[in-house]
Amino acid sequence: MYELEEKGYFYFLMVIPVMTLLFLYVQYWKRKKQKEFGDIALIQKLSPEKSVFKPILKLVVVLLGLTCLIIGLVNPKIGTKMETVKREGIDVIFAIDVSKSMLAEDVAPNRLEKGKQLVSQIINNLGNDRIGIIAYSGNAFPVLPITTDYSVAKMFLQGMNPSIISSQGTSIDQAITLASTFVDKKDKTNKLLIIITDGEDHSNEAVDAAEEAKKLGIKIITVGVGSEKGGPIPIKKNGVVESFKRDQNNEVVITKRDAEVLKNIAKATGGGYVDGNSTKAVLDYVKHAMDNIQKTEFSSTQMADYKSQFQWFLGFGFFLLFVDVFLLEKKTKWLEKLNLFNEKNKPNYHFKKE
């Protein structure tokens, strides 16, 4: 197993063909000038120590050295080391309301995006805790099962929008019930359910669902986004507002945050409610709540630890460039004996004395 940490440095390999073409051009230019100066064979006779092979060898050494340095910058890693990692924390499940009312822009940029920003910030402040994500509106479904991979969680988080659930409406009880299925009775890890919503619950069973969740050891924190004054739900096309959602009487629908419902849900599990319009307030409240929840050790996990190999490539690259400094373009005695370029069979030129 291997991985390349900085693949962008591979673009520097473009210098290799450029240097090769430049070398070939210089050799062509030298050959052309030698022909203008005089007979090539005679010029070679006048400089018997000049090697044809050495310039090519120097080029190869320099190019290999540069290639090694570039690969070193890429930092290839090989997963040869295995170690056992033990984690201690709690399971945090995020239930995010993706109903159309969450598109209201009474908070910037809108309720849903604000909620996603809050979840992302909470994840940034987590330690060794496991996380899961649920999306809900009229129904609920698991977006991400319990995991410790925060980067994957953020990737799934960014893709959440009202279109991922066909059934519209807001049924918080569906989210709580689904969160309860994340609980393994054999797993003694404490659970915290954080519900991000505007509180518009179209069912009346959320508190009952919260009481059932409490029996499974789940504590609920509700985070209300939006304003109590409320706002319309925009209908956009290509990012431009074309109109607003209307009811059966053709009146513009005004959606308002219902904090009272959210407070009752949280109270049923011994949790709490926090105003989601203030990021700092949410982060401080969640941190305080998590500090008061007992951490539990997770089962041990085998993880591959990728070890950096850049030092070998950098070392060999600098060595080749160092060797190039001592490579002269004159012939080497042992190479001359090999007669690689058949130079011994070239005709000798004798000058007659007049």
mmCIF file of C-alpha atoms in Angstrom:
data_model
loop_
_atom_site.group_PDB
_atom_site.id
_atom_site.type_symbol
_atom_site.label_atom_id
_atom_site.label_comp_id
_atom_site.label_asym_id
_atom_site.label_seq_id
_atom_site.Cartn_x
_atom_site.Cartn_y
_atom_site.Cartn_z
ATOM 1 C CA MET A 1 0.000 0.000 0.000
ATOM 2 C CA TYR A 2 1.252 3.458 -0.827
ATOM 3 C CA GLU A 3 0.083 7.040 -1.224
ATOM 4 C CA LEU A 4 1.512 10.226 -2.750
ATOM 5 C CA GLU A 5 1.179 13.209 -0.433
ATOM 6 C CA GLU A 6 1.865 16.160 -2.801
ATOM 7 C CA LYS A 7 1.003 15.032 -6.332
ATOM 8 C CA GLY A 8 1.139 18.600 -7.647
ATOM 9 C CA TYR A 9 4.934 18.494 -7.709
ATOM 10 C CA PHE A 10 4.775 15.966 -10.558
ATOM 11 C CA TYR A 11 4.247 18.942 -12.885
ATOM 12 C CA PHE A 12 7.919 19.802 -12.340
ATOM 13 C CA LEU A 13 8.794 16.655 -14.320
ATOM 14 C CA MET A 14 8.004 18.705 -17.423
ATOM 15 C CA VAL A 15 11.502 20.182 -17.043
ATOM 16 C CA ILE A 16 13.003 16.791 -18.031
ATOM 17 C CA PRO A 17 11.907 16.796 -21.714
ATOM 18 C CA VAL A 18 12.650 20.541 -21.912
ATOM 19 C CA MET A 19 16.239 20.018 -20.751
ATOM 20 C CA THR A 20 16.617 17.040 -23.113
ATOM 21 C CA LEU A 21 15.471 19.100 -26.100
ATOM 22 C CA LEU A 22 17.744 21.965 -25.059
ATOM 23 C CA PHE A 23 20.708 19.566 -24.841
ATOM 24 C CA LEU A 24 19.991 18.172 -28.313
ATOM 25 C CA TYR A 25 19.725 21.694 -29.722
ATOM 26 C CA VAL A 26 23.055 22.709 -28.172
ATOM 27 C CA GLN A 27 24.742 19.607 -29.636
ATOM 28 C CA TYR A 28 23.262 20.402 -33.049
ATOM 29 C CA TRP A 29 24.419 24.017 -32.769
ATOM 30 C CA LYS A 30 27.964 22.940 -31.812
ATOM 31 C CA ARG A 31 28.096 20.487 -34.708
ATOM 32 C CA LYS A 32 26.940 23.169 -37.104
ATOM 33 C CA LYS A 33 29.574 25.651 -35.896
ATOM 34 C CA GLN A 34 32.311 23.001 -36.122
ATOM 35 C CA LYS A 35 31.408 22.375 -39.736
ATOM 36 C CA GLU A 36 31.678 26.094 -40.403
ATOM 37 C CA PHE A 37 35.081 26.199 -38.732
ATOM 38 C CA GLY A 38 36.599 23.263 -40.589
ATOM 39 C CA ASP A 39 36.592 19.515 -41.197
ATOM 40 C CA ILE A 40 34.898 17.614 -38.335
ATOM 41 C CA ALA A 41 37.367 14.735 -38.349
ATOM 42 C CA LEU A 42 40.284 17.143 -38.226
ATOM 43 C CA ILE A 43 38.762 19.108 -35.340
ATOM 44 C CA GLN A 44 38.281 15.887 -33.404
ATOM 45 C CA LYS A 45 41.898 14.988 -34.052
ATOM 46 C CA LEU A 46 42.994 18.328 -32.649
ATOM 47 C CA SER A 47 41.045 17.664 -29.415
ATOM 48 C CA PRO A 48 41.677 13.968 -28.739
ATOM 49 C CA GLU A 49 40.684 14.182 -25.031
ATOM 50 C CA LYS A 50 37.148 15.382 -25.768
ATOM 51 C CA SER A 51 34.619 12.623 -25.103
ATOM 52 C CA VAL A 52 31.416 12.055 -27.057
ATOM 53 C CA PHE A 53 29.973 9.887 -24.297
ATOM 54 C CA LYS A 54 30.613 12.140 -21.265
ATOM 55 C CA PRO A 55 28.150 14.975 -22.138
ATOM 56 C CA ILE A 56 25.389 12.379 -22.543
ATOM 57 C CA LEU A 57 26.352 10.749 -19.230
ATOM 58 C CA LYS A 58 26.308 14.134 -17.465
ATOM 59 C CA LEU A 59 22.860 14.870 -18.867
ATOM 60 C CA VAL A 60 21.504 11.492 -17.723
ATOM 61 C CA VAL A 61 22.973 11.973 -14.227
ATOM 62 C CA VAL A 62 21.486 15.488 -13.890
ATOM 63 C CA LEU A 63 18.054 14.372 -15.139
ATOM 64 C CA LEU A 64 18.015 11.386 -12.775
ATOM 65 C CA GLY A 65 19.036 13.655 -9.911
ATOM 66 C CA LEU A 66 16.266 16.156 -10.664
ATOM 67 C CA THR A 67 13.717 13.341 -11.030
ATOM 68 C CA CYS A 68 14.654 11.981 -7.599
ATOM 69 C CA LEU A 69 14.357 15.447 -6.042
ATOM 70 C CA ILE A 70 10.912 15.940 -7.552
ATOM 71 C CA ILE A 71 9.743 12.518 -6.333
ATOM 72 C CA GLY A 72 11.106 13.478 -2.915
ATOM 73 C CA LEU A 73 8.947 16.617 -2.940
ATOM 74 C CA VAL A 74 5.906 14.463 -3.820
ATOM 75 C CA ASN A 75 6.719 12.460 -0.656
ATOM 76 C CA PRO A 76 5.688 8.887 -1.470
ATOM 77 C CA LYS A 77 4.476 6.978 1.585
ATOM 78 C CA ILE A 78 4.422 3.233 2.065
ATOM 79 C CA GLY A 79 2.060 1.598 4.547
ATOM 80 C CA THR A 80 4.332 -1.031 5.983
ATOM 81 C CA LYS A 81 3.762 -0.395 9.658
ATOM 82 C CA MET A 82 0.660 -1.620 11.459
ATOM 83 C CA GLU A 83 -0.277 -0.428 14.917
ATOM 84 C CA THR A 84 -3.207 -0.839 17.262
ATOM 85 C CA VAL A 85 -5.054 2.375 18.056
ATOM 86 C CA LYS A 86 -7.385 2.770 21.019
ATOM 87 C CA ARG A 87 -9.849 5.650 21.129
ATOM 88 C CA GLU A 88 -11.852 7.063 23.977
ATOM 89 C CA GLY A 89 -14.870 9.291 23.440
ATOM 90 C CA ILE A 90 -18.600 9.305 22.728
ATOM 91 C CA ASP A 91 -20.821 8.815 19.685
ATOM 92 C CA VAL A 92 -22.173 12.079 18.287
ATOM 93 C CA ILE A 93 -25.074 11.785 15.840
ATOM 94 C CA PHE A 94 -26.101 14.836 13.814
ATOM 95 C CA ALA A 95 -29.718 14.978 12.593
ATOM 96 C CA ILE A 96 -30.016 17.759 10.016
ATOM 97 C CA ASP A 97 -33.350 19.109 8.835
ATOM 98 C CA VAL A 98 -33.312 19.312 5.012
ATOM 99 C CA SER A 99 -36.945 20.342 4.527
ATOM 100 C CA LYS A 100 -37.688 23.273 2.197
ATOM 101 C CA SER A 101 -38.361 25.576 5.154
ATOM 102 C CA MET A 102 -34.616 25.361 5.820
ATOM 103 C CA LEU A 103 -34.044 27.338 2.616
ATOM 104 C CA ALA A 104 -35.469 30.482 4.235
ATOM 105 C CA GLU A 105 -32.868 33.238 4.279
ATOM 106 C CA ASP A 106 -33.735 34.913 7.576
ATOM 107 C CA VAL A 107 -30.206 33.867 8.606
ATOM 108 C CA ALA A 108 -27.283 34.113 6.191
ATOM 109 C CA PRO A 109 -26.832 32.476 3.777
ATOM 110 C CA ASN A 110 -29.891 30.360 4.653
ATOM 111 C CA ARG A 111 -30.972 28.080 7.487
ATOM 112 C CA LEU A 112 -29.666 24.882 5.919
ATOM 113 C CA GLU A 113 -26.234 26.278 5.054
ATOM 114 C CA LYS A 114 -25.991 27.827 8.506
ATOM 115 C CA GLY A 115 -26.808 24.436 10.033
ATOM 116 C CA LYS A 116 -24.170 22.708 7.905
ATOM 117 C CA GLN A 117 -21.607 25.299 8.968
ATOM 118 C CA LEU A 118 -22.434 24.637 12.613
ATOM 119 C CA VAL A 119 -22.005 20.880 12.178
ATOM 120 C CA SER A 120 -18.679 21.392 10.393
ATOM 121 C CA GLN A 121 -17.422 23.629 13.212
ATOM 122 C CA ILE A 122 -18.510 21.123 15.859
ATOM 123 C CA ILE A 123 -16.665 18.338 14.004
ATOM 124 C CA ASN A 124 -13.530 20.508 13.937
ATOM 125 C CA ASN A 125 -13.619 20.695 17.721
ATOM 126 C CA LEU A 126 -14.081 16.969 18.317
ATOM 127 C CA GLY A 127 -11.299 14.777 19.619
ATOM 128 C CA ASN A 128 -11.514 11.000 19.356
ATOM 129 C CA ASP A 129 -15.310 10.871 19.195
ATOM 130 C CA ARG A 130 -17.207 8.917 16.551
ATOM 131 C CA ILE A 131 -19.815 10.669 14.442
ATOM 132 C CA GLY A 132 -22.830 9.821 12.315
ATOM 133 C CA ILE A 133 -25.136 11.934 10.143
ATOM 134 C CA ILE A 134 -28.885 11.699 9.538
ATOM 135 C CA ALA A 135 -30.947 13.772 7.081
ATOM 136 C CA TYR A 136 -34.649 14.193 7.598
ATOM 137 C CA SER A 137 -37.710 16.059 6.421
ATOM 138 C CA GLY A 138 -40.952 14.061 6.003
ATOM 139 C CA ASN A 139 -38.843 10.908 6.427
ATOM 140 C CA ALA A 140 -35.342 10.265 7.725
ATOM 141 C CA PHE A 141 -32.448 8.251 6.345
ATOM 142 C CA PRO A 142 -28.829 7.684 7.394
ATOM 143 C CA VAL A 143 -26.364 9.757 5.380
ATOM 144 C CA LEU A 144 -23.309 8.412 7.197
ATOM 145 C CA PRO A 145 -23.084 5.555 9.732
ATOM 146 C CA ILE A 146 -20.966 5.873 12.860
ATOM 147 C CA THR A 147 -17.369 6.566 11.841
ATOM 148 C CA THR A 148 -14.163 8.309 12.905
ATOM 149 C CA ASP A 149 -13.425 9.596 9.411
ATOM 150 C CA TYR A 150 -14.193 13.301 9.787
ATOM 151 C CA SER A 151 -13.098 14.225 6.264
ATOM 152 C CA VAL A 152 -15.643 11.827 4.737
ATOM 153 C CA ALA A 153 -18.306 13.199 7.088
ATOM 154 C CA LYS A 154 -17.673 16.746 5.864
ATOM 155 C CA MET A 155 -17.835 15.587 2.248
ATOM 156 C CA PHE A 156 -21.267 14.015 2.761
ATOM 157 C CA LEU A 157 -22.354 17.038 4.785
ATOM 158 C CA GLN A 158 -21.719 19.459 1.928
ATOM 159 C CA GLY A 159 -23.892 17.439 -0.447
ATOM 160 C CA MET A 160 -27.018 17.618 1.731
ATOM 161 C CA ASN A 161 -29.986 19.545 0.305
ATOM 162 C CA PRO A 162 -33.822 19.245 0.201
ATOM 163 C CA SER A 163 -33.747 17.170 -2.990
ATOM 164 C CA ILE A 164 -32.136 14.166 -1.269
ATOM 165 C CA ILE A 165 -35.492 13.309 0.363
ATOM 166 C CA SER A 166 -38.624 13.140 -1.767
ATOM 167 C CA SER A 167 -41.065 13.223 1.145
ATOM 168 C CA GLN A 168 -41.434 16.814 2.301
ATOM 169 C CA GLY A 169 -42.548 18.095 5.664
ATOM 170 C CA THR A 170 -40.707 18.053 8.988
ATOM 171 C CA SER A 171 -40.991 15.007 11.236
ATOM 172 C CA ILE A 172 -38.401 15.292 13.975
ATOM 173 C CA ASP A 173 -39.662 12.051 15.524
ATOM 174 C CA GLN A 174 -38.475 10.187 12.400
ATOM 175 C CA ALA A 175 -34.937 11.509 12.944
ATOM 176 C CA ILE A 176 -34.940 10.563 16.633
ATOM 177 C CA THR A 177 -36.259 7.073 15.900
ATOM 178 C CA LEU A 178 -33.612 6.524 13.231
ATOM 179 C CA ALA A 179 -30.891 7.778 15.564
ATOM 180 C CA SER A 180 -32.007 5.156 18.068
ATOM 181 C CA THR A 181 -31.197 2.428 15.524
ATOM 182 C CA PHE A 182 -27.566 3.644 15.519
ATOM 183 C CA VAL A 183 -27.335 2.339 19.062
ATOM 184 C CA ASP A 184 -25.876 -1.123 19.613
ATOM 185 C CA LYS A 185 -27.095 -2.447 22.950
ATOM 186 C CA LYS A 186 -23.793 -4.268 23.404
ATOM 187 C CA ASP A 187 -21.893 -1.030 22.826
ATOM 188 C CA LYS A 188 -21.685 0.919 26.074
ATOM 189 C CA THR A 189 -20.462 4.111 24.392
ATOM 190 C CA ASN A 190 -22.490 7.155 25.433
ATOM 191 C CA LYS A 191 -24.574 8.785 22.683
ATOM 192 C CA LEU A 192 -25.335 12.417 21.959
ATOM 193 C CA LEU A 193 -27.916 13.388 19.325
ATOM 194 C CA ILE A 194 -27.625 16.954 17.997
ATOM 195 C CA ILE A 195 -30.688 18.036 16.023
ATOM 196 C CA ILE A 196 -30.224 20.988 13.640
ATOM 197 C CA THR A 197 -33.634 22.405 12.626
ATOM 198 C CA ASP A 198 -35.942 25.396 12.566
ATOM 199 C CA GLY A 199 -38.340 23.513 14.829
ATOM 200 C CA GLU A 200 -41.299 23.340 12.454
ATOM 201 C CA ASP A 201 -42.547 19.864 13.380
ATOM 202 C CA HIS A 202 -45.469 18.590 11.312
ATOM 203 C CA SER A 203 -45.984 15.651 13.650
ATOM 204 C CA ASN A 204 -46.801 15.609 17.352
ATOM 205 C CA GLU A 205 -44.716 12.601 18.319
ATOM 206 C CA ALA A 206 -41.249 14.123 18.700
ATOM 207 C CA VAL A 207 -41.361 14.322 22.498
ATOM 208 C CA ASP A 208 -42.566 10.715 22.744
ATOM 209 C CA ALA A 209 -39.703 9.620 20.456
ATOM 210 C CA ALA A 210 -37.253 11.585 22.620
ATOM 211 C CA GLU A 211 -38.460 9.796 25.771
ATOM 212 C CA GLU A 212 -37.883 6.437 24.069
ATOM 213 C CA ALA A 213 -34.390 7.565 23.031
ATOM 214 C CA LYS A 214 -33.614 8.467 26.644
ATOM 215 C CA LYS A 215 -34.241 4.833 27.626
ATOM 216 C CA LEU A 216 -31.418 3.862 25.262
ATOM 217 C CA GLY A 217 -29.058 6.353 26.892
ATOM 218 C CA ILE A 218 -29.290 9.001 24.180
ATOM 219 C CA LYS A 219 -29.071 12.639 25.235
ATOM 220 C CA ILE A 220 -30.475 15.217 22.801
ATOM 221 C CA ILE A 221 -29.298 18.759 22.122
ATOM 222 C CA THR A 222 -31.551 20.793 19.838
ATOM 223 C CA VAL A 223 -30.127 23.675 17.823
ATOM 224 C CA GLY A 224 -32.655 26.118 16.420
ATOM 225 C CA VAL A 225 -31.751 28.036 13.261
ATOM 226 C CA GLY A 226 -33.829 30.832 11.809
ATOM 227 C CA SER A 227 -35.639 33.755 13.380
ATOM 228 C CA GLU A 228 -38.881 33.891 15.321
ATOM 229 C CA LYS A 229 -40.000 36.642 12.947
ATOM 230 C CA GLY A 230 -39.512 34.181 10.108
ATOM 231 C CA GLY A 231 -39.067 34.598 6.385
ATOM 232 C CA PRO A 232 -40.345 33.368 3.014
ATOM 233 C CA ILE A 233 -39.022 30.277 1.228
ATOM 234 C CA PRO A 234 -37.346 31.350 -2.022
ATOM 235 C CA ILE A 235 -37.721 29.405 -5.253
ATOM 236 C CA LYS A 236 -34.533 29.787 -7.252
ATOM 237 C CA LYS A 237 -33.367 28.981 -10.754
ATOM 238 C CA ASN A 238 -29.640 29.047 -11.497
ATOM 239 C CA GLY A 239 -29.085 30.786 -8.174
ATOM 240 C CA VAL A 240 -31.564 33.594 -8.902
ATOM 241 C CA VAL A 241 -34.769 34.042 -6.864
ATOM 242 C CA GLU A 242 -37.750 33.773 -9.201
ATOM 243 C CA SER A 243 -40.549 33.675 -6.644
ATOM 244 C CA PHE A 244 -41.491 32.514 -3.153
ATOM 245 C CA LYS A 245 -43.374 29.447 -2.005
ATOM 246 C CA ARG A 246 -47.127 30.057 -1.673
ATOM 247 C CA ASP A 247 -49.937 28.205 0.090
ATOM 248 C CA GLN A 248 -53.276 27.046 -1.265
ATOM 249 C CA ASN A 249 -54.644 30.588 -0.962
ATOM 250 C CA ASN A 250 -51.759 31.926 -3.057
ATOM 251 C CA GLU A 251 -50.318 33.652 0.007
ATOM 252 C CA VAL A 252 -46.544 33.740 0.495
ATOM 253 C CA VAL A 253 -45.608 31.149 3.123
ATOM 254 C CA ILE A 254 -43.724 32.605 6.091
ATOM 255 C CA THR A 255 -41.768 30.001 8.019
ATOM 256 C CA LYS A 256 -40.783 30.729 11.624
ATOM 257 C CA ARG A 257 -38.430 29.078 14.079
ATOM 258 C CA ASP A 258 -40.295 27.222 16.821
ATOM 259 C CA ALA A 259 -37.949 27.174 19.799
ATOM 260 C CA GLU A 260 -40.599 25.880 22.230
ATOM 261 C CA VAL A 261 -40.918 22.532 20.451
ATOM 262 C CA LEU A 262 -37.141 22.096 20.449
ATOM 263 C CA LYS A 263 -36.850 22.907 24.146
ATOM 264 C CA ASN A 264 -39.451 20.253 25.003
ATOM 265 C CA ILE A 265 -37.660 17.616 22.926
ATOM 266 C CA ALA A 266 -34.297 18.310 24.591
ATOM 267 C CA LYS A 267 -35.840 18.462 28.076
ATOM 268 C CA ALA A 268 -37.294 14.960 27.645
ATOM 269 C CA THR A 269 -33.773 13.479 27.536
ATOM 270 C CA GLY A 270 -32.074 15.781 30.037
ATOM 271 C CA GLY A 271 -30.422 17.689 27.223
ATOM 272 C CA GLY A 272 -30.779 21.329 26.262
ATOM 273 C CA TYR A 273 -31.673 23.852 23.593
ATOM 274 C CA VAL A 274 -29.316 26.447 22.070
ATOM 275 C CA ASP A 275 -29.882 29.296 19.617
ATOM 276 C CA GLY A 276 -28.186 28.232 16.397
ATOM 277 C CA ASN A 277 -27.873 31.756 15.017
ATOM 278 C CA SER A 278 -24.774 32.277 17.169
ATOM 279 C CA THR A 279 -21.954 29.938 16.167
ATOM 280 C CA LYS A 280 -19.940 30.658 19.319
ATOM 281 C CA ALA A 281 -22.920 29.950 21.566
ATOM 282 C CA VAL A 282 -23.481 26.577 19.874
ATOM 283 C CA LEU A 283 -19.817 25.545 20.046
ATOM 284 C CA ASP A 284 -19.497 26.538 23.702
ATOM 285 C CA TYR A 285 -22.739 24.780 24.658
ATOM 286 C CA VAL A 286 -21.867 21.540 22.836
ATOM 287 C CA LYS A 287 -18.342 21.517 24.272
ATOM 288 C CA HIS A 288 -19.675 22.000 27.798
ATOM 289 C CA ALA A 289 -22.256 19.240 27.282
ATOM 290 C CA MET A 290 -19.675 16.803 25.919
ATOM 291 C CA ASP A 291 -17.278 17.536 28.777
ATOM 292 C CA ASN A 292 -19.981 16.360 31.157
ATOM 293 C CA ILE A 293 -20.555 13.084 29.321
ATOM 294 C CA GLN A 294 -18.381 10.180 30.383
ATOM 295 C CA LYS A 295 -15.999 8.995 27.667
ATOM 296 C CA THR A 296 -15.879 5.308 26.781
ATOM 297 C CA GLU A 297 -13.042 3.338 25.211
ATOM 298 C CA PHE A 298 -13.815 2.070 21.724
ATOM 299 C CA SER A 299 -12.824 -1.350 20.532
ATOM 300 C CA SER A 300 -9.241 -1.490 19.230
ATOM 301 C CA THR A 301 -8.771 -0.822 15.527
ATOM 302 C CA GLN A 302 -5.951 -1.883 13.200
ATOM 303 C CA MET A 303 -4.691 1.074 11.218
ATOM 304 C CA ALA A 304 -1.975 1.355 8.556
ATOM 305 C CA ASP A 305 0.587 4.038 9.353
ATOM 306 C CA TYR A 306 2.097 5.344 6.117
ATOM 307 C CA LYS A 307 5.798 6.089 6.514
ATOM 308 C CA SER A 308 7.337 8.889 4.443
ATOM 309 C CA GLN A 309 10.058 7.830 1.977
ATOM 310 C CA PHE A 310 11.020 11.286 0.672
ATOM 311 C CA GLN A 311 14.436 11.240 2.402
ATOM 312 C CA TRP A 312 15.714 8.401 0.195
ATOM 313 C CA PHE A 313 14.842 10.214 -3.023
ATOM 314 C CA LEU A 314 16.204 13.553 -1.826
ATOM 315 C CA GLY A 315 19.421 11.919 -0.650
ATOM 316 C CA PHE A 316 19.989 10.027 -3.910
ATOM 317 C CA GLY A 317 19.050 13.100 -5.956
ATOM 318 C CA PHE A 318 21.596 15.335 -4.198
ATOM 319 C CA PHE A 319 24.202 12.561 -4.507
ATOM 320 C CA LEU A 320 23.738 12.383 -8.287
ATOM 321 C CA LEU A 321 23.998 16.165 -8.628
ATOM 322 C CA PHE A 322 27.165 16.066 -6.490
ATOM 323 C CA VAL A 323 28.635 13.356 -8.719
ATOM 324 C CA ASP A 324 27.862 15.450 -11.793
ATOM 325 C CA VAL A 325 30.182 18.197 -10.513
ATOM 326 C CA PHE A 326 33.156 15.827 -10.812
ATOM 327 C CA LEU A 327 32.222 14.436 -14.208
ATOM 328 C CA LEU A 328 34.449 16.121 -16.793
ATOM 329 C CA GLU A 329 33.814 16.040 -20.514
ATOM 330 C CA LYS A 330 37.279 14.610 -21.248
ATOM 331 C CA LYS A 331 37.720 10.927 -22.005
ATOM 332 C CA THR A 332 38.140 8.400 -19.230
ATOM 333 C CA LYS A 333 40.965 5.894 -19.740
ATOM 334 C CA TRP A 334 38.938 2.745 -19.070
ATOM 335 C CA LEU A 335 36.090 3.940 -21.276
ATOM 336 C CA GLU A 336 38.567 4.753 -24.012
ATOM 337 C CA LYS A 337 39.835 1.157 -23.896
ATOM 338 C CA LEU A 338 36.281 -0.110 -24.460
ATOM 339 C CA ASN A 339 36.205 1.858 -27.718
ATOM 340 C CA LEU A 340 32.448 2.412 -27.423
ATOM 341 C CA PHE A 341 32.307 4.806 -30.331
ATOM 342 C CA ASN A 342 34.805 2.983 -32.533
ATOM 343 C CA GLU A 343 37.181 5.917 -32.261
ATOM 344 C CA LYS A 344 40.324 3.793 -32.676
ATOM 345 C CA ASN A 345 39.312 2.858 -36.193
ATOM 346 C CA LYS A 346 39.018 6.427 -37.349
ATOM 347 C CA PRO A 347 41.562 7.419 -40.032
ATOM 348 C CA ASN A 348 44.696 9.209 -38.930
ATOM 349 C CA TYR A 349 45.658 12.432 -40.599
ATOM 350 C CA HIS A 350 49.373 13.068 -41.311
ATOM 351 C CA PHE A 351 50.727 16.425 -42.300
ATOM 352 C CA LYS A 352 53.534 16.524 -44.816
ATOM 353 C CA LYS A 353 56.384 18.901 -44.267
ATOM 354 C CA GLU A 354 57.038 21.179 -47.225
#
